[in-house]
Amino acid sequence: MTIHPHAARKGRDFIARHGETVYNIAQRMQGDHPHTPLTRTGFAQADAMGAALRDLLGVKPKLTLWASSAGRALQTLAIIAEHLELDWHAARRDDRLVEIGMGDWSGRYYRELTGPDADFLDVEARLYRRPAPGGEWYDAIAARVGAWAGDTDDDLGDRLVIMHGMSSRVLRGVLTDIPVDPRFAAPVADDLPQGSIALIEGGRETIAHRGSGGPSMAAPA
């Protein structure tokens, strides 16, 4: 897998993880499931992200909006866009920004992981140990988010990207040139709570806003 060098992009990338959903609170695997609505906590997290970005960027900033095509990402973006007084309808959607595909396990409850599946979660890394049946692995995520980054390198200025817990970790790893982790066959950045925003500029990451949500292994998003 070849990782495209993105450090020369002219602008900052605000990579945001959507707010809590009904699947998160029920501890169900949603993966690339397109429509899992936010909870009241999820709305509050989106509000907090919008307020943080408004404090940082002001109203009506020159900001390109990108989002995963999943409903929870678009719902989070709607709240943030209202804070920034930007047009949600102008956002660009891309399927390559969706969460890890869970295959046959999409919608399954984590409490059902027993017997040979009991070690499916790597709690320390807050990632999976192997693909779900019929599901996706992290190298495939790196390929698709890396392709998205390469195709959009000519975006001018700042941009906001609303996506998911695991796929955003891989994108952040790609954009900051983190070495490939052999356990997961992809570059994977540190986990951030739901409702967090990572800022990447010139290939370096800082945290623009730390959300109030739980870790990925409590309720992957």
Coordinates of N, CA and C in Angstrom, one line a residue:
M1 N 0.9 -1.2 0.0 CA 0.0 0.0 0.0 C 0.9 1.2 0.0
T2 N 0.6 2.2 -0.9 CA 1.4 3.4 -1.0 C 0.6 4.5 -0.3
I3 N 1.2 5.2 0.6 CA 0.5 6.3 1.3 C 1.0 7.6 0.6
H4 N 0.0 8.4 0.1 CA 0.3 9.6 -0.6 C 0.7 10.7 0.4
P5 N 1.8 11.4 0.0 CA 2.2 12.5 0.9 C 1.3 13.7 0.8
H6 N 0.7 14.1 1.9 CA -0.3 15.1 1.9 C 0.1 16.4 2.7
A7 N 1.3 16.4 3.2 CA 1.7 17.5 4.1 C 1.8 18.8 3.4
A8 N 1.9 18.8 2.0 CA 2.0 20.0 1.3 C 0.7 20.7 0.9
R9 N -0.4 20.1 1.4 CA -1.7 20.7 1.0 C -1.9 22.1 1.6
K10 N -2.4 23.0 0.8 CA -2.5 24.4 1.2 C -3.8 24.6 2.1
G11 N -3.7 24.4 3.3 CA -4.9 24.6 4.2 C -4.8 23.6 5.4
R12 N -5.8 23.8 6.3 CA -5.9 23.0 7.5 C -7.0 22.0 7.3
D13 N -6.9 20.8 7.9 CA -7.9 19.8 7.9 C -8.4 19.7 9.4
F14 N -9.7 19.9 9.5 CA -10.4 19.7 10.8 C -11.1 18.4 10.7
I15 N -10.6 17.3 11.3 CA -11.2 16.0 11.2 C -12.1 15.7 12.4
A16 N -13.4 15.6 12.2 CA -14.3 15.5 13.4 C -15.0 14.2 13.4
R17 N -15.1 13.7 14.6 CA -15.9 12.4 14.9 C -17.3 12.8 15.3
H18 N -18.3 12.2 14.6 CA -19.7 12.5 14.9 C -20.1 12.3 16.3
G19 N -21.2 12.7 16.7 CA -21.8 12.6 18.0 C -22.4 11.2 18.3
E20 N -22.6 10.9 19.5 CA -23.2 9.7 20.0 C -24.5 9.3 19.3
T21 N -24.7 8.0 18.9 CA -25.9 7.6 18.3 C -26.6 6.6 19.1
V22 N -27.8 6.2 18.7 CA -28.6 5.2 19.4 C -28.0 3.9 19.3
Y23 N -27.2 3.6 18.3 CA -26.4 2.3 18.2 C -25.3 2.4 19.3
N24 N -24.6 3.5 19.4 CA -23.5 3.6 20.4 C -24.0 3.3 21.8
I25 N -25.1 3.9 22.2 CA -25.6 3.8 23.5 C -26.2 2.4 23.8
A26 N -26.6 1.7 22.7 CA -27.1 0.3 22.8 C -26.0 -0.7 22.7
Q27 N -24.7 -0.2 22.4 CA -23.6 -1.0 22.1 C -23.8 -2.0 21.0
R28 N -24.2 -1.5 19.9 CA -24.4 -2.3 18.7 C -23.4 -1.9 17.6
M29 N -23.0 -2.8 16.8 CA -22.0 -2.5 15.7 C -22.7 -1.8 14.6
Q30 N -22.4 -0.6 14.3 CA -23.1 0.1 13.2 C -22.2 0.1 12.0
G31 N -20.9 0.2 12.1 CA -20.0 0.2 11.0 C -20.4 1.2 9.9
D32 N -20.6 0.7 8.7 CA -20.9 1.6 7.5 C -22.5 1.7 7.4
H33 N -23.2 1.3 8.4 CA -24.7 1.4 8.4 C -25.0 2.9 8.2
P34 N -25.9 3.2 7.2 CA -26.0 4.6 6.8 C -26.9 5.5 7.7
H35 N -27.8 4.9 8.5 CA -28.8 5.7 9.2 C -28.9 5.3 10.6
T36 N -28.1 5.9 11.5 CA -28.3 5.6 12.9 C -28.3 7.0 13.6
P37 N -29.5 7.5 14.1 CA -29.6 8.8 14.5 C -28.9 9.2 15.8
L38 N -28.6 10.4 16.0 CA -27.9 10.9 17.2 C -28.9 10.8 18.4
T39 N -28.3 10.6 19.6 CA -29.0 10.8 20.8 C -29.0 12.2 21.2
R40 N -29.6 12.5 22.4 CA -29.6 13.9 22.9 C -28.1 14.3 23.3
T41 N -27.4 13.3 23.8 CA -26.0 13.5 24.1 C -25.2 13.8 22.8
G42 N -25.5 13.1 21.7 CA -24.9 13.3 20.4 C -25.2 14.7 19.9
F43 N -26.4 15.2 20.1 CA -26.7 16.6 19.7 C -25.9 17.5 20.5
A44 N -25.7 17.3 21.8 CA -25.0 18.2 22.7 C -23.5 18.2 22.2
Q45 N -23.0 17.0 21.8 CA -21.6 16.9 21.4 C -21.4 17.7 20.1
A46 N -22.4 17.6 19.2 CA -22.3 18.4 17.9 C -22.4 19.9 18.2
D47 N -23.3 20.3 19.2 CA -23.3 21.7 19.6 C -22.0 22.2 20.1
A48 N -21.3 21.3 20.9 CA -20.1 21.7 21.5 C -19.0 21.9 20.4
M49 N -19.0 21.0 19.4 CA -18.1 21.1 18.3 C -18.3 22.4 17.5
G50 N -19.6 22.6 17.2 CA -19.9 23.8 16.5 C -19.5 25.1 17.2
A51 N -19.7 25.1 18.5 CA -19.3 26.3 19.3 C -17.8 26.5 19.3
A52 N -17.1 25.3 19.4 CA -15.6 25.4 19.5 C -15.1 25.9 18.1
L53 N -15.7 25.4 17.0 CA -15.2 25.9 15.7 C -15.6 27.4 15.5
R54 N -16.7 27.8 16.0 CA -17.1 29.2 15.8 C -16.2 30.1 16.6
D55 N -15.8 29.7 17.8 CA -14.8 30.4 18.6 C -13.5 30.5 17.9
L56 N -13.1 29.5 17.2 CA -11.8 29.4 16.5 C -11.8 30.1 15.2
L57 N -12.9 29.9 14.4 CA -12.9 30.4 13.0 C -13.8 31.6 12.8
G58 N -14.7 31.9 13.7 CA -15.7 32.9 13.5 C -16.9 32.4 12.7
V59 N -17.8 33.3 12.3 CA -19.0 32.9 11.6 C -18.7 33.0 10.1
K60 N -19.3 32.2 9.3 CA -19.2 32.1 7.9 C -17.7 32.1 7.4
P61 N -17.0 31.2 8.0 CA -15.6 31.0 7.6 C -15.4 30.5 6.2
K62 N -14.3 30.7 5.6 CA -14.0 30.1 4.3 C -13.6 28.6 4.6
L63 N -14.5 27.7 4.5 CA -14.3 26.4 5.0 C -15.1 25.4 4.1
T64 N -14.3 24.5 3.4 CA -14.9 23.5 2.6 C -15.5 22.4 3.5
L65 N -16.7 22.0 3.3 CA -17.4 21.0 4.1 C -17.4 19.7 3.4
W66 N -16.9 18.7 4.2 CA -16.9 17.3 3.7 C -17.6 16.4 4.7
A67 N -18.2 15.3 4.3 CA -18.8 14.4 5.3 C -18.9 13.0 4.7
S68 N -18.8 12.1 5.6 CA -19.2 10.7 5.3 C -20.7 10.7 4.8
S69 N -21.1 9.8 4.0 CA -22.5 9.8 3.5 C -23.4 9.2 4.5
A70 N -22.9 8.7 5.7 CA -23.7 8.1 6.7 C -24.6 9.2 7.4
G71 N -25.8 8.8 7.7 CA -26.7 9.8 8.3 C -26.2 10.5 9.5
R72 N -25.5 9.7 10.4 CA -25.1 10.3 11.7 C -24.0 11.4 11.5
A73 N -23.2 11.2 10.4 CA -22.2 12.2 10.1 C -22.9 13.5 9.5
L74 N -23.9 13.3 8.7 CA -24.6 14.4 8.1 C -25.4 15.1 9.1
Q75 N -26.0 14.4 10.1 CA -26.7 15.0 11.2 C -25.8 15.9 12.0
T76 N -24.7 15.3 12.4 CA -23.7 16.1 13.1 C -23.3 17.4 12.4
L77 N -23.0 17.2 11.1 CA -22.6 18.4 10.3 C -23.7 19.5 10.3
A78 N -25.0 19.1 10.2 CA -26.1 20.0 10.2 C -26.0 21.0 11.4
I79 N -25.7 20.4 12.6 CA -25.6 21.2 13.8 C -24.4 22.1 13.8
I80 N -23.3 21.6 13.3 CA -22.1 22.4 13.2 C -22.2 23.5 12.2
A81 N -22.8 23.2 11.1 CA -23.0 24.2 10.0 C -23.9 25.3 10.5
E82 N -24.9 25.0 11.3 CA -25.7 26.1 11.9 C -24.9 27.1 12.8
H83 N -24.0 26.5 13.6 CA -23.2 27.4 14.4 C -22.3 28.3 13.6
L84 N -21.8 27.7 12.5 CA -20.9 28.5 11.6 C -21.6 29.3 10.6
E85 N -22.9 29.2 10.5 CA -23.7 29.9 9.5 C -23.3 29.6 8.1
L86 N -23.0 28.3 7.9 CA -22.6 27.8 6.6 C -23.8 26.9 6.0
D87 N -23.8 26.7 4.7 CA -24.8 26.0 4.0 C -24.6 24.5 4.1
W88 N -25.4 23.8 4.9 CA -25.2 22.3 4.9 C -25.4 21.7 3.6
H89 N -26.2 22.3 2.7 CA -26.5 21.7 1.4 C -25.3 21.8 0.5
A90 N -24.3 22.6 0.8 CA -23.2 22.8 0.0 C -22.1 21.8 0.3
A91 N -22.3 21.0 1.4 CA -21.3 20.0 1.8 C -21.1 18.9 0.8
R92 N -19.9 18.4 0.6 CA -19.6 17.4 -0.3 C -19.6 16.0 0.5
R93 N -20.3 15.0 0.0 CA -20.4 13.7 0.6 C -19.5 12.7 -0.2
D94 N -18.9 11.8 0.6 CA -18.1 10.8 -0.1 C -18.2 9.5 0.7
D95 N -18.6 8.4 0.0 CA -18.7 7.1 0.6 C -17.3 6.6 1.1
R96 N -16.2 7.1 0.6 CA -14.9 6.7 1.1 C -14.6 7.1 2.5
L97 N -15.5 8.0 3.1 CA -15.3 8.5 4.4 C -16.1 7.7 5.5
V98 N -16.8 6.7 5.0 CA -17.7 6.0 6.0 C -16.9 5.1 6.9
E99 N -17.6 4.6 8.0 CA -16.9 3.8 9.0 C -16.5 2.4 8.4
I100 N -15.7 1.7 9.2 CA -15.3 0.3 8.8 C -16.6 -0.6 8.5
G101 N -16.5 -1.3 7.5 CA -17.6 -2.2 7.1 C -17.6 -3.4 8.1
M102 N -18.8 -3.7 8.6 CA -19.0 -4.8 9.6 C -19.5 -6.1 9.0
G103 N -19.8 -6.0 7.7 CA -20.3 -7.3 7.0 C -21.5 -7.9 7.7
D104 N -21.4 -9.2 7.9 CA -22.5 -10.0 8.5 C -22.8 -9.6 9.9
W105 N -21.9 -8.8 10.6 CA -22.1 -8.4 12.0 C -22.7 -7.0 12.1
S106 N -23.0 -6.4 11.0 CA -23.6 -5.1 11.1 C -24.9 -5.1 11.9
G107 N -25.0 -4.3 12.9 CA -26.2 -4.3 13.8 C -26.1 -5.3 15.0
R108 N -25.1 -6.1 15.1 CA -24.9 -7.1 16.1 C -24.6 -6.4 17.5
Y109 N -25.1 -6.9 18.6 CA -24.7 -6.3 19.9 C -23.4 -6.9 20.3
Y110 N -22.6 -6.0 21.0 CA -21.3 -6.4 21.4 C -21.4 -7.5 22.5
R111 N -22.4 -7.5 23.3 CA -22.6 -8.5 24.3 C -22.8 -9.9 23.7
E112 N -23.0 -10.0 22.4 CA -23.2 -11.3 21.8 C -21.8 -12.0 21.5
L113 N -20.7 -11.2 21.7 CA -19.4 -11.7 21.3 C -18.9 -12.7 22.4
T114 N -19.2 -13.9 22.3 CA -18.8 -14.9 23.3 C -18.1 -16.1 22.6
G115 N -17.6 -17.0 23.3 CA -16.9 -18.2 22.7 C -15.7 -17.7 21.9
P116 N -15.6 -18.3 20.7 CA -14.4 -17.9 19.8 C -14.4 -16.4 19.4
D117 N -15.5 -15.7 19.5 CA -15.5 -14.3 19.2 C -15.2 -13.4 20.3
A118 N -15.0 -14.0 21.5 CA -14.9 -13.1 22.7 C -13.6 -12.2 22.7
D119 N -12.6 -12.6 21.9 CA -11.4 -11.8 21.8 C -11.4 -10.9 20.6
F120 N -12.5 -10.7 20.0 CA -12.6 -9.9 18.8 C -12.1 -8.4 19.0
L121 N -12.3 -7.9 20.2 CA -11.9 -6.5 20.4 C -10.5 -6.5 21.0
D122 N -9.7 -5.6 20.5 CA -8.4 -5.3 21.1 C -8.6 -4.1 22.0
V123 N -8.9 -4.3 23.3 CA -9.3 -3.2 24.2 C -8.2 -2.2 24.3
E124 N -7.0 -2.6 24.4 CA -5.9 -1.7 24.5 C -5.8 -0.7 23.3
A125 N -5.8 -1.3 22.1 CA -5.7 -0.5 20.9 C -7.0 0.2 20.5
R126 N -8.1 -0.4 21.1 CA -9.5 0.1 20.8 C -9.8 -0.1 19.3
L127 N -9.4 -1.2 18.8 CA -9.6 -1.6 17.4 C -10.0 -3.1 17.5
Y128 N -10.3 -3.6 16.3 CA -10.6 -5.0 16.2 C -9.4 -5.9 15.9
R129 N -9.4 -7.1 16.3 CA -8.3 -8.0 16.1 C -8.3 -8.6 14.7
R130 N -9.4 -8.7 14.1 CA -9.6 -9.3 12.7 C -10.8 -8.8 12.1
P131 N -11.0 -8.9 10.8 CA -12.2 -8.5 10.2 C -13.5 -9.2 10.7
A132 N -14.6 -8.6 10.8 CA -15.9 -9.3 11.0 C -16.2 -10.1 9.8
P133 N -16.9 -11.2 9.9 CA -17.3 -12.0 8.7 C -17.9 -11.2 7.6
G134 N -17.3 -11.2 6.4 CA -17.7 -10.4 5.3 C -17.4 -8.9 5.5
G135 N -16.7 -8.6 6.5 CA -16.4 -7.2 6.8 C -15.1 -6.7 6.2
E136 N -14.7 -5.5 6.6 CA -13.6 -4.8 6.0 C -12.4 -4.8 7.0
W137 N -11.2 -4.6 6.5 CA -10.0 -4.5 7.4 C -9.4 -3.1 7.2
Y138 N -8.5 -2.8 8.1 CA -8.0 -1.4 8.1 C -7.1 -1.0 6.9
D139 N -6.5 -2.0 6.3 CA -5.8 -1.6 5.1 C -6.7 -1.2 4.0
A140 N -7.9 -1.7 3.9 CA -8.9 -1.3 2.9 C -9.4 0.1 3.3
I141 N -9.5 0.4 4.6 CA -9.9 1.8 5.0 C -8.8 2.8 4.5
A142 N -7.5 2.4 4.8 CA -6.4 3.3 4.4 C -6.4 3.5 2.9
A143 N -6.7 2.5 2.1 CA -6.7 2.7 0.7 C -7.8 3.6 0.2
R144 N -9.0 3.5 0.8 CA -10.1 4.4 0.4 C -10.0 5.8 0.9
V145 N -9.6 6.0 2.2 CA -9.4 7.4 2.7 C -8.2 8.0 2.1
G146 N -7.1 7.2 1.8 CA -6.0 7.7 1.1 C -6.3 8.2 -0.3
A147 N -7.1 7.4 -1.0 CA -7.6 7.8 -2.3 C -8.4 9.1 -2.2
W148 N -9.3 9.2 -1.2 CA -10.0 10.5 -1.1 C -9.1 11.6 -0.8
A149 N -8.1 11.5 0.0 CA -7.1 12.6 0.3 C -6.3 12.9 -0.9
G150 N -5.9 12.0 -1.7 CA -5.2 12.3 -2.9 C -6.0 13.0 -3.9
D151 N -7.3 12.6 -4.1 CA -8.2 13.2 -5.0 C -8.6 14.6 -4.6
T152 N -8.4 15.0 -3.4 CA -8.9 16.3 -2.9 C -7.7 17.2 -2.4
D153 N -6.5 16.8 -2.7 CA -5.3 17.5 -2.3 C -5.3 18.9 -2.8
D154 N -6.0 19.2 -3.9 CA -6.0 20.5 -4.5 C -7.1 21.4 -3.8
D155 N -7.9 20.9 -2.8 CA -8.8 21.8 -2.1 C -8.0 23.0 -1.5
L156 N -8.5 24.2 -1.7 CA -7.8 25.3 -1.2 C -8.3 25.8 0.1
G157 N -7.5 26.1 1.0 CA -7.9 26.6 2.3 C -8.3 25.5 3.3
D158 N -9.0 26.0 4.4 CA -9.4 25.1 5.4 C -10.6 24.2 5.0
R159 N -10.7 23.0 5.6 CA -11.9 22.2 5.4 C -12.2 21.4 6.6
L160 N -13.5 21.1 6.8 CA -14.0 20.3 7.9 C -14.5 19.0 7.3
V161 N -14.1 17.9 7.9 CA -14.4 16.6 7.5 C -15.1 15.8 8.7
I162 N -16.4 15.5 8.5 CA -17.1 14.8 9.5 C -17.2 13.3 9.2
M163 N -16.6 12.5 10.1 CA -16.6 11.1 9.8 C -16.8 10.3 11.1
H164 N -16.0 9.2 11.3 CA -16.3 8.2 12.3 C -15.1 7.8 13.1
G165 N -15.3 7.0 14.2 CA -14.2 6.7 15.1 C -13.0 6.0 14.5
M166 N -13.2 4.9 13.8 CA -12.1 4.1 13.3 C -11.6 4.7 12.0
S167 N -12.5 5.0 11.1 CA -12.1 5.5 9.8 C -11.3 6.8 9.9
S168 N -11.7 7.7 10.9 CA -11.0 8.9 11.1 C -9.6 8.7 11.7
R169 N -9.5 7.7 12.5 CA -8.2 7.4 13.0 C -7.2 7.0 11.9
V170 N -7.7 6.2 10.9 CA -6.9 5.8 9.8 C -6.6 7.0 8.9
L171 N -7.6 7.9 8.6 CA -7.3 9.1 7.8 C -6.3 10.0 8.5
R172 N -6.4 10.2 9.8 CA -5.5 11.0 10.5 C -4.1 10.4 10.4
G173 N -4.0 9.0 10.5 CA -2.7 8.4 10.3 C -2.1 8.6 8.9
V174 N -3.0 8.5 7.9 CA -2.5 8.8 6.5 C -2.0 10.2 6.4
L175 N -2.8 11.2 6.9 CA -2.4 12.6 6.7 C -1.2 13.0 7.5
T176 N -0.9 12.3 8.6 CA 0.3 12.6 9.4 C 1.4 11.6 9.2
D177 N 1.3 10.7 8.2 CA 2.3 9.8 7.8 C 2.8 8.9 9.0
I178 N 1.8 8.5 9.8 CA 2.1 7.5 10.9 C 2.6 6.2 10.3
P179 N 3.6 5.5 10.8 CA 4.0 4.2 10.3 C 2.8 3.2 10.3
V180 N 2.8 2.3 9.4 CA 1.8 1.2 9.4 C 2.0 0.4 10.6
D181 N 0.9 0.1 11.3 CA 0.9 -0.8 12.4 C 0.7 -2.2 11.9
P182 N 1.7 -3.1 12.0 CA 1.5 -4.4 11.4 C 0.4 -5.2 12.0
R183 N -0.1 -4.9 13.2 CA -1.3 -5.6 13.7 C -2.5 -5.3 12.9
F184 N -2.6 -4.1 12.3 CA -3.8 -3.7 11.7 C -3.6 -3.4 10.2
A185 N -2.3 -3.5 9.7 CA -2.0 -3.3 8.3 C -2.3 -1.9 7.8
A186 N -2.3 -0.9 8.7 CA -2.6 0.5 8.3 C -2.0 1.4 9.3
P187 N -1.8 2.7 9.0 CA -1.4 3.7 9.9 C -2.7 4.1 10.7
V188 N -2.6 4.0 12.0 CA -3.8 4.3 12.9 C -3.4 5.3 14.0
A189 N -4.1 6.5 14.0 CA -3.8 7.5 15.0 C -4.5 7.1 16.3
D190 N -4.1 7.8 17.4 CA -4.7 7.6 18.7 C -6.2 7.8 18.7
D191 N -6.9 7.0 19.5 CA -8.4 7.2 19.7 C -8.7 8.5 20.3
L192 N -9.8 9.1 19.9 CA -10.4 10.3 20.4 C -11.8 10.1 20.8
P193 N -12.4 10.7 21.8 CA -13.8 10.5 22.2 C -14.7 11.0 21.1
Q194 N -15.9 10.6 21.1 CA -16.9 11.1 20.2 C -17.1 12.6 20.4
G195 N -17.3 13.3 19.3 CA -17.5 14.8 19.4 C -16.1 15.5 19.5
S196 N -15.0 14.8 19.1 CA -13.7 15.5 19.1 C -13.4 16.0 17.7
I197 N -12.5 16.9 17.6 CA -12.0 17.5 16.4 C -10.5 17.5 16.4
A198 N -9.8 16.8 15.5 CA -8.4 16.9 15.3 C -8.0 17.9 14.2
L199 N -7.0 18.7 14.4 CA -6.6 19.7 13.5 C -5.2 19.2 12.9
I200 N -5.2 19.1 11.6 CA -4.0 18.6 10.9 C -3.6 19.7 9.9
E201 N -2.3 20.2 10.1 CA -1.7 21.2 9.3 C -0.3 20.9 9.0
G202 N 0.1 20.8 7.7 CA 1.4 20.5 7.3 C 1.9 19.1 7.8
G203 N 1.0 18.2 7.9 CA 1.3 16.8 8.3 C 1.4 16.7 9.8
R204 N 1.1 17.7 10.6 CA 1.1 17.6 12.1 C -0.2 17.8 12.7
E205 N -0.5 17.0 13.7 CA -1.8 17.0 14.4 C -1.8 17.6 15.7
T206 N -2.8 18.4 16.0 CA -3.1 18.9 17.3 C -4.6 18.6 17.6
I207 N -5.1 18.7 18.8 CA -6.5 18.5 19.1 C -7.2 19.9 19.2
A208 N -8.1 20.2 18.3 CA -8.8 21.4 18.3 C -9.9 21.4 19.4
H209 N -10.5 20.3 19.6 CA -11.6 20.1 20.6 C -11.7 18.7 21.0
R210 N -11.7 18.4 22.3 CA -11.8 17.1 22.8 C -13.3 16.9 23.2
G211 N -13.9 15.9 22.7 CA -15.3 15.6 22.9 C -15.6 15.0 24.3
S212 N -16.8 14.8 24.6 CA -17.2 14.2 25.9 C -17.6 12.8 25.8
G213 N -17.6 12.2 24.5 CA -18.0 10.9 24.3 C -17.1 9.8 24.9
G214 N -17.5 8.6 24.8 CA -16.7 7.5 25.3 C -15.7 7.0 24.3
P215 N -14.8 6.1 24.6 CA -13.8 5.5 23.7 C -14.5 4.6 22.7
S216 N -13.8 4.3 21.6 CA -14.3 3.5 20.6 C -14.7 2.1 21.0
M217 N -14.0 1.5 22.0 CA -14.3 0.1 22.4 C -15.5 0.1 23.2
A218 N -15.9 1.2 23.8 CA -17.2 1.2 24.6 C -18.4 1.2 23.6
A219 N -18.2 1.9 22.5 CA -19.3 1.9 21.5 C -18.7 2.4 20.2
P220 N -18.0 1.5 19.4 CA -17.4 2.0 18.2 C -18.4 2.7 17.3
A221 N -17.9 3.7 16.6 CA -18.8 4.6 15.8 C -18.3 4.7 14.4

